[in-house]
Every structure is written in structure tokens, then in C-alpha cells.
mmCIF file of N, CA, C and O in Angstrom:
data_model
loop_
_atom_site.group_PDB
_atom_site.id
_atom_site.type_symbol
_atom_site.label_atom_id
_atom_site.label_comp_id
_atom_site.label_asym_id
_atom_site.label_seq_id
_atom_site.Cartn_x
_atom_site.Cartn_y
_atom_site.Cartn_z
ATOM 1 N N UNK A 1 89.216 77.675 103.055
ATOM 2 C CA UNK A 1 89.598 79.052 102.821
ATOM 3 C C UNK A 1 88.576 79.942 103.530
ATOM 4 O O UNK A 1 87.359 79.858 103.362
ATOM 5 N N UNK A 2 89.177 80.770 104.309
ATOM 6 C CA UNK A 2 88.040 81.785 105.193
ATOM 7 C C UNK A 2 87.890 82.625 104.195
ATOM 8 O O UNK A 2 88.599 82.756 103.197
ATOM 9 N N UNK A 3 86.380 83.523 104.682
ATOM 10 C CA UNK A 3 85.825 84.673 104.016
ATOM 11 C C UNK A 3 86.577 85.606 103.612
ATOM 12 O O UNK A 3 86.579 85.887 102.413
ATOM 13 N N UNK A 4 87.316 86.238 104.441
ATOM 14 C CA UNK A 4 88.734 87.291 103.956
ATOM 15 C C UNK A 4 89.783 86.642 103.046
ATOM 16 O O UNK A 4 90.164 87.209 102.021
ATOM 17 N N UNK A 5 90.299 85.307 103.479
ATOM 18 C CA UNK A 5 91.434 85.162 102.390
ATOM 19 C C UNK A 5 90.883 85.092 101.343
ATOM 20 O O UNK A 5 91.619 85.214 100.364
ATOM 21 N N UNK A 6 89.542 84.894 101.112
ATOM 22 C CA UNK A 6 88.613 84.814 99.313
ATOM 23 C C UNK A 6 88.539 85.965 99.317
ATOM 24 O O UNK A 6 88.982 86.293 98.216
ATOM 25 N N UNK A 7 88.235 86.918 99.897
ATOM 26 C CA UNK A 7 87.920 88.364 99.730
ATOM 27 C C UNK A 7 89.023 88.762 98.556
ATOM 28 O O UNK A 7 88.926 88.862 97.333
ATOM 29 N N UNK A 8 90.175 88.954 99.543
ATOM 30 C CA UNK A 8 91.465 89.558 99.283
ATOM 31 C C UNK A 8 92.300 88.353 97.823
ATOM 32 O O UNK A 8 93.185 88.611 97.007
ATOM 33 N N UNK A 9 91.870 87.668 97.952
ATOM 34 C CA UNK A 9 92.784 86.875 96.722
ATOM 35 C C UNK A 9 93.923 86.086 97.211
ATOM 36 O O UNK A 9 94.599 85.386 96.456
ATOM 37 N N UNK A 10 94.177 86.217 98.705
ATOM 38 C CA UNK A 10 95.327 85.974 99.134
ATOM 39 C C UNK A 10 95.773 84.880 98.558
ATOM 40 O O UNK A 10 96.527 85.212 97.643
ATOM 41 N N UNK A 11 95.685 83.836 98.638
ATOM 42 C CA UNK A 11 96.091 82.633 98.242
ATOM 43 C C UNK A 11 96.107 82.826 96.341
ATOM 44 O O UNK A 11 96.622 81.723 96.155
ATOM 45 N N UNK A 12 96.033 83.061 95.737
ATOM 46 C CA UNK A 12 96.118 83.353 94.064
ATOM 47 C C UNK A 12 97.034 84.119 93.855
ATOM 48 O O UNK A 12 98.058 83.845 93.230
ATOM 49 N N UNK A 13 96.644 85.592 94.566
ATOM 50 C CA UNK A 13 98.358 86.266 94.711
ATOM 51 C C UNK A 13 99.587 85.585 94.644
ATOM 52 O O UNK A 13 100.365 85.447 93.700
ATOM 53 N N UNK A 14 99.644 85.069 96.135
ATOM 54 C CA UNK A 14 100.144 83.862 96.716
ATOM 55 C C UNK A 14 101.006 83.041 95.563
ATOM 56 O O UNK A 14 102.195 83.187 95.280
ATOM 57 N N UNK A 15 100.082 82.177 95.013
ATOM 58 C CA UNK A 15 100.082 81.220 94.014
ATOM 59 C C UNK A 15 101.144 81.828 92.298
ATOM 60 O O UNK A 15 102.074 81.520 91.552
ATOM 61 N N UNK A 16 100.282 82.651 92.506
ATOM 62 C CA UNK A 16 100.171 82.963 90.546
ATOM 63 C C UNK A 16 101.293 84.507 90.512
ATOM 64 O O UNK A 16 101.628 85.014 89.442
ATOM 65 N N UNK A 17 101.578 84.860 91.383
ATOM 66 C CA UNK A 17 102.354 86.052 91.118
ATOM 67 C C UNK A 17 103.847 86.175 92.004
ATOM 68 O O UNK A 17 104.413 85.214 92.525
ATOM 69 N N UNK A 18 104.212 87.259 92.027
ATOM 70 C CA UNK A 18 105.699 87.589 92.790
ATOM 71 C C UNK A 18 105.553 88.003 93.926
ATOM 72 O O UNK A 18 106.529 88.102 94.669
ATOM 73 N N UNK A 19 104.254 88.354 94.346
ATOM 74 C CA UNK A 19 103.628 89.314 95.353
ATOM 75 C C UNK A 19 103.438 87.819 96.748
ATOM 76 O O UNK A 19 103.435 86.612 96.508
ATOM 77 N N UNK A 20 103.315 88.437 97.991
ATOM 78 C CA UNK A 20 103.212 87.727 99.238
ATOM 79 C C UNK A 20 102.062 88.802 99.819
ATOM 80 O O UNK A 20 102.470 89.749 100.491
ATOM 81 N N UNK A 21 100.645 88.661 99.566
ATOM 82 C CA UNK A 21 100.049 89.387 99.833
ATOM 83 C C UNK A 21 99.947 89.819 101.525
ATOM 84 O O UNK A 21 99.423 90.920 101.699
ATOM 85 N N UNK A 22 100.266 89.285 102.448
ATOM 86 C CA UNK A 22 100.108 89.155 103.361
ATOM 87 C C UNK A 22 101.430 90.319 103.566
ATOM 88 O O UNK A 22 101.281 91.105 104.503
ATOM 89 N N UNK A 23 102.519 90.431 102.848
ATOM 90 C CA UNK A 23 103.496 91.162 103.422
ATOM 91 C C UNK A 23 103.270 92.585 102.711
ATOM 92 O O UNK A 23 103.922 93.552 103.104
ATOM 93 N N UNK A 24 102.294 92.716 101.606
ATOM 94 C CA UNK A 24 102.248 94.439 101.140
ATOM 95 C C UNK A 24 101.055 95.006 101.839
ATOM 96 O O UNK A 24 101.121 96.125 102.347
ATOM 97 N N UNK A 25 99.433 93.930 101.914
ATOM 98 C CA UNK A 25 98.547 94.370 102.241
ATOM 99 C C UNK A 25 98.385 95.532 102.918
ATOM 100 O O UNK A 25 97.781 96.522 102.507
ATOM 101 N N UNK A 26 99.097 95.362 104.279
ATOM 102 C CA UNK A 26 99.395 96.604 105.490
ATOM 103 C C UNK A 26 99.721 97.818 105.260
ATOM 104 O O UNK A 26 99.372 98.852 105.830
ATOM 105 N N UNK A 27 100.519 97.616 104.260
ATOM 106 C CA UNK A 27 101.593 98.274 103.558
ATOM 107 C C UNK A 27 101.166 99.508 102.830
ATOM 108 O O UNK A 27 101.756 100.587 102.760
ATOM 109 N N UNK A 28 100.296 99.229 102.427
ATOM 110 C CA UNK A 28 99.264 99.835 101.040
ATOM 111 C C UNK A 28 99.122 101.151 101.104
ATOM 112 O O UNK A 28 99.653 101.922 100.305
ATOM 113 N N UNK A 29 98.288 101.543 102.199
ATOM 114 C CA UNK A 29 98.266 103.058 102.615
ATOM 115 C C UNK A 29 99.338 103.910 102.535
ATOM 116 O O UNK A 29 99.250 105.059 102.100
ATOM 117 N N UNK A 30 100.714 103.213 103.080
ATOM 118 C CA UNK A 30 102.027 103.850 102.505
ATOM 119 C C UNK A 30 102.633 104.582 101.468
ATOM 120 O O UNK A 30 103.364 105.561 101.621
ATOM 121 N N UNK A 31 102.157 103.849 99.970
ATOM 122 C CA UNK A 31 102.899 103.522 99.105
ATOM 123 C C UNK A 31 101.953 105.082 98.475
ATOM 124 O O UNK A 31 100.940 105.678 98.840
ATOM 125 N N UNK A 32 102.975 105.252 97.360
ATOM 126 C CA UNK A 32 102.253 106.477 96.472
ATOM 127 C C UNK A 32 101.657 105.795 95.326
ATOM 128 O O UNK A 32 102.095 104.811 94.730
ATOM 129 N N UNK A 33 100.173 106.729 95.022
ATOM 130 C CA UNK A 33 99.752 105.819 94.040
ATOM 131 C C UNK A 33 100.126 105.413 92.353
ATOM 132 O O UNK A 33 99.488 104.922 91.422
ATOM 133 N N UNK A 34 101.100 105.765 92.493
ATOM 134 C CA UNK A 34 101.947 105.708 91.301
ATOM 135 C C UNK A 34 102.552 103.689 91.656
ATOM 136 O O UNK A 34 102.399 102.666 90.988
ATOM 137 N N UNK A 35 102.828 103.801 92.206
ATOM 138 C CA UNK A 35 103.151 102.568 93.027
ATOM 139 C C UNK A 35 101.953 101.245 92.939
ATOM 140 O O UNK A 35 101.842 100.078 92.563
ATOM 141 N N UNK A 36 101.333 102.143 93.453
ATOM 142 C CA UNK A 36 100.048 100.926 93.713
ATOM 143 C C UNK A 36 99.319 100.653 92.106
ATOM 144 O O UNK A 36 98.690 99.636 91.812
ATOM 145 N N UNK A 37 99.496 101.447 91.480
ATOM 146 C CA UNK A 37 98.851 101.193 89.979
ATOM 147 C C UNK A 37 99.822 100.536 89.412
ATOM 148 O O UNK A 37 99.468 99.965 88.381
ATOM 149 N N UNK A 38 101.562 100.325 89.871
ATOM 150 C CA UNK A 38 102.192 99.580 89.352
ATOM 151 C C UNK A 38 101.753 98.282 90.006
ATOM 152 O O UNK A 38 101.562 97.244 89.373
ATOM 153 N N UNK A 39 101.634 98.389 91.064
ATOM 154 C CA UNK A 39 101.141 96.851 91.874
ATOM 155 C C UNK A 39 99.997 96.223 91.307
ATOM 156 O O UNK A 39 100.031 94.997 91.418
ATOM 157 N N UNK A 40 98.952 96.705 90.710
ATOM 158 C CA UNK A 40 97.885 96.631 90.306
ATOM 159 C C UNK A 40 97.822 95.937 89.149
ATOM 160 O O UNK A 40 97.048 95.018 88.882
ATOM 161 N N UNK A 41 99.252 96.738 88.000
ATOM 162 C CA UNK A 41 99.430 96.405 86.574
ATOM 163 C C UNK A 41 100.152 94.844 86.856
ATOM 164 O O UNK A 41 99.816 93.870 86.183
ATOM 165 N N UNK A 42 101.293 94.754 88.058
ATOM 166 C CA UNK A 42 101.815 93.308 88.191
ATOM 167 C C UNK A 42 100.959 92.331 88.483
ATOM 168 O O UNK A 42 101.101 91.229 87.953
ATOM 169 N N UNK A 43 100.113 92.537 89.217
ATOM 170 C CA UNK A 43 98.947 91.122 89.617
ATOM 171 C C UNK A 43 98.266 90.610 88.489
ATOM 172 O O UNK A 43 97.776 89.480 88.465
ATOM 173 N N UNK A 44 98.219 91.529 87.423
ATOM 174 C CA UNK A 44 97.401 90.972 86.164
ATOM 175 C C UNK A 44 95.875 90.534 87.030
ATOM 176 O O UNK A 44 95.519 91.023 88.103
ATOM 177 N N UNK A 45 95.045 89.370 86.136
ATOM 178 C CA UNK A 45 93.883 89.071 86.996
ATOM 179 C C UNK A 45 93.802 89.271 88.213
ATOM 180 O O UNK A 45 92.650 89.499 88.583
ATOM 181 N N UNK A 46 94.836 89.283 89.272
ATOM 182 C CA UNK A 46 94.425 89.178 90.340
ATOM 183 C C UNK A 46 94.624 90.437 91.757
ATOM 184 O O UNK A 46 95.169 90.344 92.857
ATOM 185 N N UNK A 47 93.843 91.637 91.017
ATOM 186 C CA UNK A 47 93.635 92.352 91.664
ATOM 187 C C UNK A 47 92.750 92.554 92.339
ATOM 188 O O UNK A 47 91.668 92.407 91.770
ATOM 189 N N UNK A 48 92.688 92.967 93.805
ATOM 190 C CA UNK A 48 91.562 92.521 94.868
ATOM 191 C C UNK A 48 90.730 93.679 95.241
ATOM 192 O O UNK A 48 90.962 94.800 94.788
ATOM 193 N N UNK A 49 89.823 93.445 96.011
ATOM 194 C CA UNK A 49 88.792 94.598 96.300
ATOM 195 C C UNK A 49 89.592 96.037 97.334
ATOM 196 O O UNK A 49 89.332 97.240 97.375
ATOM 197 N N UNK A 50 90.644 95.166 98.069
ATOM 198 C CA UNK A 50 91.393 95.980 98.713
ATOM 199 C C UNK A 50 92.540 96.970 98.024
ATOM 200 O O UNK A 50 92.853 98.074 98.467
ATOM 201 N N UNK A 51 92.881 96.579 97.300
ATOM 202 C CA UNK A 51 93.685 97.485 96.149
ATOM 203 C C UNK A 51 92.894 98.061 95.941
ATOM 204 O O UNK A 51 92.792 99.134 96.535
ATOM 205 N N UNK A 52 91.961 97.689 95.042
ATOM 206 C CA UNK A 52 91.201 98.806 94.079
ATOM 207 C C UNK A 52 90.586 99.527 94.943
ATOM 208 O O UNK A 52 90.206 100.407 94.170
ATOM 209 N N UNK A 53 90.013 99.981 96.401
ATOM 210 C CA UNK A 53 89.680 100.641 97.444
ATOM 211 C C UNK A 53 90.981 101.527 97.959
ATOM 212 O O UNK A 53 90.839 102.739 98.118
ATOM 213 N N UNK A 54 91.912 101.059 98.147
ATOM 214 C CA UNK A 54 92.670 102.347 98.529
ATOM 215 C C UNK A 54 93.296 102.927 97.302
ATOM 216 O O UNK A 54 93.659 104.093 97.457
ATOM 217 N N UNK A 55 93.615 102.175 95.581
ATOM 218 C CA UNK A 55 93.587 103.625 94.561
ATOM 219 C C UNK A 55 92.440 104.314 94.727
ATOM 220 O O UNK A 55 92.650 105.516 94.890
ATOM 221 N N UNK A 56 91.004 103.912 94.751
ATOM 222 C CA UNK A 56 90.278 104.331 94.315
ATOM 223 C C UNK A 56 89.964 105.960 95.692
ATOM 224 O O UNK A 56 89.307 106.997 95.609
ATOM 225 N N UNK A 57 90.709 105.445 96.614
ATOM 226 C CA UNK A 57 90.555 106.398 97.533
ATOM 227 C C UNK A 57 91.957 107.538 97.671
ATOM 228 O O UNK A 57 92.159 108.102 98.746
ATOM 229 N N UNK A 58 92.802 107.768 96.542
ATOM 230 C CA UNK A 58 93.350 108.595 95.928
ATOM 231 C C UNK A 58 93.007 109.688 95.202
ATOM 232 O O UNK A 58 92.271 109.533 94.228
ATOM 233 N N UNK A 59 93.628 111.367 95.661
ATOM 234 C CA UNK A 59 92.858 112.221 94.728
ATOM 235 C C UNK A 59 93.869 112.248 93.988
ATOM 236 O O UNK A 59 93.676 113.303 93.383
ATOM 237 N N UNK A 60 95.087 111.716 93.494
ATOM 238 C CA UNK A 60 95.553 111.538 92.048
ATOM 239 C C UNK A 60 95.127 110.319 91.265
ATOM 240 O O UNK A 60 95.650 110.038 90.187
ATOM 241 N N UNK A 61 94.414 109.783 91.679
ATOM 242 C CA UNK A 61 94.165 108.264 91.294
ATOM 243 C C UNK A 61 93.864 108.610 89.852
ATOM 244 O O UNK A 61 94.490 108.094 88.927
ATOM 245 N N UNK A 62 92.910 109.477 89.680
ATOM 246 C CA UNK A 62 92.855 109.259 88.395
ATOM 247 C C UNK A 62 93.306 109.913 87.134
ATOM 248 O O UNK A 62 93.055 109.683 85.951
ATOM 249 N N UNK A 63 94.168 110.943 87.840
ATOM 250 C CA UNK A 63 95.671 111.354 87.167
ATOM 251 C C UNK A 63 96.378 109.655 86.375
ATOM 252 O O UNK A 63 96.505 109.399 85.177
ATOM 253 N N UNK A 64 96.693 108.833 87.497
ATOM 254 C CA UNK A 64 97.183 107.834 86.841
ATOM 255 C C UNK A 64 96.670 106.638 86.200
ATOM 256 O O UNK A 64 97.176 105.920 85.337
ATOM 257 N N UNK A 65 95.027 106.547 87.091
ATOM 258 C CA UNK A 65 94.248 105.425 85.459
ATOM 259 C C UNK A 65 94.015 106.328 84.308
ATOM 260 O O UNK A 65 94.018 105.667 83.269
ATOM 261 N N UNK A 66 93.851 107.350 84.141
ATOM 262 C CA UNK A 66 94.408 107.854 82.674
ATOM 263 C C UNK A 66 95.346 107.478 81.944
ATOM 264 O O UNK A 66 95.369 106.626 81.057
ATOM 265 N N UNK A 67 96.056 108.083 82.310
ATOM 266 C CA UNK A 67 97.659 107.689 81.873
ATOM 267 C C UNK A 67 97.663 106.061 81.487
ATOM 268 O O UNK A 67 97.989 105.536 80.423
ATOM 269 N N UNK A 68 97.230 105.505 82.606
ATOM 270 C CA UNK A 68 97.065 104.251 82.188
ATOM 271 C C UNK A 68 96.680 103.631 80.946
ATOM 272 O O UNK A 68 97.223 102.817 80.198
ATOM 273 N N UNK A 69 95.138 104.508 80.943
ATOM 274 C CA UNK A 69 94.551 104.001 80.017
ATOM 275 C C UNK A 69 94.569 104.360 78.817
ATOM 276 O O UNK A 69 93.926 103.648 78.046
ATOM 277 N N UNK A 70 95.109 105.256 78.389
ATOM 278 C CA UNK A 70 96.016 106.585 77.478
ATOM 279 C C UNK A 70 96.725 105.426 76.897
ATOM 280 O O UNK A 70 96.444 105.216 75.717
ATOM 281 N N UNK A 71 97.750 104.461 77.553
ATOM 282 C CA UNK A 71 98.608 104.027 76.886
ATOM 283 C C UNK A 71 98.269 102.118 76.403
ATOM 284 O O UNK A 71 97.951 101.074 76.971
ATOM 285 N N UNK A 72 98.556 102.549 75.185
ATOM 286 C CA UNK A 72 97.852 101.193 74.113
ATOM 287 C C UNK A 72 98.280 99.843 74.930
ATOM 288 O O UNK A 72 97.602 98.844 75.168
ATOM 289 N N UNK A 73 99.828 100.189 75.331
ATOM 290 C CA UNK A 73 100.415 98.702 75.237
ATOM 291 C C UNK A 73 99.640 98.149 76.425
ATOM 292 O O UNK A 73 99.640 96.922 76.530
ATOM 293 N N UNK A 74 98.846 99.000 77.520
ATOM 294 C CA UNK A 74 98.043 97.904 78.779
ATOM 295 C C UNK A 74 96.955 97.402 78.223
ATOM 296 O O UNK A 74 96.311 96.695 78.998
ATOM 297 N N UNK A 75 96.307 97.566 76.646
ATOM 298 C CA UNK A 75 95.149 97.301 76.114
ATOM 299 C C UNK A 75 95.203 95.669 75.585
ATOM 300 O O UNK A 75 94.190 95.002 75.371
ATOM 301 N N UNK A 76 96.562 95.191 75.427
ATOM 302 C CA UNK A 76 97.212 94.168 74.698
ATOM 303 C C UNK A 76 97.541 93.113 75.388
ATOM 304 O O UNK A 76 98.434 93.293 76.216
ATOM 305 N N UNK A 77 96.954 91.737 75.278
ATOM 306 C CA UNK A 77 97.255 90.343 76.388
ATOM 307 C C UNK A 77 98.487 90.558 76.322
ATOM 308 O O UNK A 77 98.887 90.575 77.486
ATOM 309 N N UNK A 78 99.499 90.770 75.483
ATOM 310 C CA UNK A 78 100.568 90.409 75.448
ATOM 311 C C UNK A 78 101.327 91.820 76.245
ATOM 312 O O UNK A 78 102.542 91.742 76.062
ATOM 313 N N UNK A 79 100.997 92.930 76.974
ATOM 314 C CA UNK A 79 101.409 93.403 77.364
ATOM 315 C C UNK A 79 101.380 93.188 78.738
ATOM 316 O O UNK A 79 101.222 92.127 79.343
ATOM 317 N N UNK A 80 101.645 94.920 79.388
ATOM 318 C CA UNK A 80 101.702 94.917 81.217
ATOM 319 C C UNK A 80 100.414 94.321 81.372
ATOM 320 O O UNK A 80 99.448 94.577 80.653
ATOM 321 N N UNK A 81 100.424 93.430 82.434
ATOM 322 C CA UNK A 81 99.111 93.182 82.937
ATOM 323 C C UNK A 81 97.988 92.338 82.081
ATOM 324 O O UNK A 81 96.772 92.224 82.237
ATOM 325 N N UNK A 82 99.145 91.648 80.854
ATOM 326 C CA UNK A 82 97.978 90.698 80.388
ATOM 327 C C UNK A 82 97.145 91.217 79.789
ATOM 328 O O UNK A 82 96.729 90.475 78.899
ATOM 329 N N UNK A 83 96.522 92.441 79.834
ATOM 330 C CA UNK A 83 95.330 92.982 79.084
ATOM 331 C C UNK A 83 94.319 93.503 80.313
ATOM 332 O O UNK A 83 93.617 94.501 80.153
ATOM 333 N N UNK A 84 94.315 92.659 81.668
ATOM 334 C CA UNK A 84 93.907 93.191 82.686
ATOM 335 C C UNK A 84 93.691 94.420 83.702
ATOM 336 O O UNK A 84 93.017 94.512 84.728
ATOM 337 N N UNK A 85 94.647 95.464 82.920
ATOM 338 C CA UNK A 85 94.756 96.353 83.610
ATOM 339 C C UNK A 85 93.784 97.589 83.385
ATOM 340 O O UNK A 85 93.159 98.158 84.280
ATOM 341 N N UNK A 86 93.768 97.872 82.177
ATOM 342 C CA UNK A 86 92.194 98.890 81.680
ATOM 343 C C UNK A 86 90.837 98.020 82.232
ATOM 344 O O UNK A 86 89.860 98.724 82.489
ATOM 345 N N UNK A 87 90.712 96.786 82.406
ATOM 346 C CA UNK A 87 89.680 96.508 82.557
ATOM 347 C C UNK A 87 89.314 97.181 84.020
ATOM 348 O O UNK A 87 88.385 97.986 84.095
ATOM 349 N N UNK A 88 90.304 96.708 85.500
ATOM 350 C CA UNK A 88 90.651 96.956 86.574
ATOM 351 C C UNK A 88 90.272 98.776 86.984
ATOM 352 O O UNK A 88 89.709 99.277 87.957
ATOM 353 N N UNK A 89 90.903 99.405 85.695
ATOM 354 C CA UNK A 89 90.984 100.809 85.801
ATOM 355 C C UNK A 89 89.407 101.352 85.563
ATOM 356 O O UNK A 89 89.124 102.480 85.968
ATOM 357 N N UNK A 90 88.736 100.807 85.124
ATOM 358 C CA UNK A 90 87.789 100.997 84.439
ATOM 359 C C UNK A 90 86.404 100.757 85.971
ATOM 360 O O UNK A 90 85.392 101.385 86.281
ATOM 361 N N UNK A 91 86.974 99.768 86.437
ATOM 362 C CA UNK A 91 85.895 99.293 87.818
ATOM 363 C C UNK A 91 86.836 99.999 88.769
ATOM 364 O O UNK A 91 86.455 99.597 89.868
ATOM 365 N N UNK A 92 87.694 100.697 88.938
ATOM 366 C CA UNK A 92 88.148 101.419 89.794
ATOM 367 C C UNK A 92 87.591 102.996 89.431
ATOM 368 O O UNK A 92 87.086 103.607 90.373
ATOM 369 N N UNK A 93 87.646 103.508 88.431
ATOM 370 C CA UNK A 93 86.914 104.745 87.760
ATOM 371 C C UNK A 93 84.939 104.721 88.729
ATOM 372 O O UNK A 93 84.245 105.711 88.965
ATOM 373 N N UNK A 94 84.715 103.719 88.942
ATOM 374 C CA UNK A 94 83.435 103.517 89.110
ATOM 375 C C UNK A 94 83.325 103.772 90.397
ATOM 376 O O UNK A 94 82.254 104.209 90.816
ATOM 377 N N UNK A 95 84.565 103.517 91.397
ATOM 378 C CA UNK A 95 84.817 103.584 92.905
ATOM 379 C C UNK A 95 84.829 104.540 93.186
ATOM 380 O O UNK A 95 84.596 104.724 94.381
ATOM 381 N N UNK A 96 85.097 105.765 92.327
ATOM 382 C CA UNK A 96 85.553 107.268 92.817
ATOM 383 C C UNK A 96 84.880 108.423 92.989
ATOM 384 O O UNK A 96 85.128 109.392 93.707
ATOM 385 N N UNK A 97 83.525 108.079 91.841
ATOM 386 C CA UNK A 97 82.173 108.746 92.201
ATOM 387 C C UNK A 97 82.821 110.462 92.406
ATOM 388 O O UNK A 97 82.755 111.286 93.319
ATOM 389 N N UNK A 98 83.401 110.445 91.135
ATOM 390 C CA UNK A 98 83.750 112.120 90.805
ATOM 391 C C UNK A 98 83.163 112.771 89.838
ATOM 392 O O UNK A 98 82.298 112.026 89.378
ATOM 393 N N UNK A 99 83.183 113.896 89.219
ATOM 394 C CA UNK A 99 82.961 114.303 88.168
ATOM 395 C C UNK A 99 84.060 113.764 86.827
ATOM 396 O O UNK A 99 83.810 113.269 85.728
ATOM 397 N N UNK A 100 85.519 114.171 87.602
ATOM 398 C CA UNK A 100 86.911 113.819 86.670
ATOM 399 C C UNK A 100 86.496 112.432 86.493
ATOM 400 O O UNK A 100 86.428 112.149 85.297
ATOM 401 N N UNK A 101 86.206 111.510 87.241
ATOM 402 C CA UNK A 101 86.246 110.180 86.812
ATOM 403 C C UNK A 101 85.410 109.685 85.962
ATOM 404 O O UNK A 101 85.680 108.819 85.131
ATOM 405 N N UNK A 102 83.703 110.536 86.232
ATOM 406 C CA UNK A 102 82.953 110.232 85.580
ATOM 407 C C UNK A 102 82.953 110.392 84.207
ATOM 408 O O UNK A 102 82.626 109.492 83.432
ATOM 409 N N UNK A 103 83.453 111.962 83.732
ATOM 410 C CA UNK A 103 84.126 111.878 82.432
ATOM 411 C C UNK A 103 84.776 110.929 81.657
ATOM 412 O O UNK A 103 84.371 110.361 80.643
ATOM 413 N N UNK A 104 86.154 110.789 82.430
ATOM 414 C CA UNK A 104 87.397 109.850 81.866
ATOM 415 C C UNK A 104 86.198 108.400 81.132
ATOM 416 O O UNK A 104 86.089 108.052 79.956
ATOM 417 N N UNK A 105 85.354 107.763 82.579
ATOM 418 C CA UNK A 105 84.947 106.696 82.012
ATOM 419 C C UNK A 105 84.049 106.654 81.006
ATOM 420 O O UNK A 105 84.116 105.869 80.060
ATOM 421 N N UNK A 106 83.103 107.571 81.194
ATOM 422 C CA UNK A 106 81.979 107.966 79.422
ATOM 423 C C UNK A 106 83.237 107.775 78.207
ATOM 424 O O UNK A 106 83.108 107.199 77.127
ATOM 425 N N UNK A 107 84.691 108.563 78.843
ATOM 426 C CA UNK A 107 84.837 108.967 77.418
ATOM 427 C C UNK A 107 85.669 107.357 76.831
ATOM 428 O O UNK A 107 85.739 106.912 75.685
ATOM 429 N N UNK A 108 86.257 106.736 78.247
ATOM 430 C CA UNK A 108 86.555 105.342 77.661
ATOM 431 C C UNK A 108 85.488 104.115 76.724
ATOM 432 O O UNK A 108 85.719 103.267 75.862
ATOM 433 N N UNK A 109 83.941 104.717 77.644
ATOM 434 C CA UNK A 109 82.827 103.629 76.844
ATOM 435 C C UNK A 109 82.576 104.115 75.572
ATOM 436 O O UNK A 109 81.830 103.510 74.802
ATOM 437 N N UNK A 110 83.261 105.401 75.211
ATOM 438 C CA UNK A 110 82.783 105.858 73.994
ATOM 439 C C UNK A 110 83.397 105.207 72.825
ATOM 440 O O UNK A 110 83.054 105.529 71.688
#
């Protein structure tokens, strides 16, 4: 396995989900981030450094890890994302190096 396909997850994607990482990767910049936080919530564990770099390079981004994280049922294994998805939102909050974000996340560790 080369350095990038470990980077990116490719092969786990690949493996463990619905996703063909190789066919959205490109893609990414496209999509609205309403989209990509749904992409994010489907990978469960296996969201990659490259996702979380282009939400995190969204100025609604954190319009929608709020929202996200606002809502109980992503807090729950048995929900979207396994339980994975606040965690994700939470190291993406850290990427954005805002004031809004910096808030949101104090007020999540609180």
C-alpha cells in the first residue's frame, strides 16, 4: 500500500463502505457542503484527512457541524455514522481556526 492510498483510506473506503473513493475524491471541491457532511456521516470510521480538509475549508462548514452536532441521534452507535460523526466534527472544528468554531468547540467540551 503506497503513502497516499494510507493517507486517504482508499482501500477501507473501498472495502467497508458504498463509496469508490477514487471516483468522489476529485469530485469533492464540487459538491456543497451540506453534501460532504453527508459523505462524511456515510463513511462512519472512515473519514480521511482529505474530507475533513476541504469541509474544514468551508465558510458554512460550521453552520453544518453544528447542526450536526445539535442533533442527538449522530451521538448514538446505533445511529448515522455509528457514533463517528461528532467525533469527526469535533477534529474538523479544530481545522478551521475561527472564532465561530472556536466557540462551538469549548461549548461542545463543556
Amino acid at each position: 500500500m503506497n503513502a497516499d492510498k494510507y493517507d486517504d483510506l482508499a482501500d477501507l473506503i473501498n472495502e467497508e463502505t458504498d463509496f469508490f473513493w477514487d471516483d468522489i475524491k476529485d469530485a469533492l471541491p464540487e459538491y456543497p457542503t451540506e453534501v460532504l457532511i453527508d459523505i462524511m456521516v456515510e463513511l462512519g470510521l472512515y473519514v480521511n484527512k482529505t474530507l475533513a480538509q476541504e469541509i474544514a475549508k468551508r465558510e458554512d462548514a460550521v453552520f453544518y457541524l453544528r447542526k450536526l452536532l445539535q442533533d442527538g441521534k449522530h451521538w448514538r452507535d446505533s445511529g448515522p455514522g455509528d457514533g463517528w460523526s461528532p467525533l469527526h466534527a469535533i477534529h474538523i472544528l479544530a481545522l478551521i481556526k475561527s472564532k465561530e468554531s472556536f466557540e462551538l468547540l469549548l461549548d461542545i467540551i463543556r
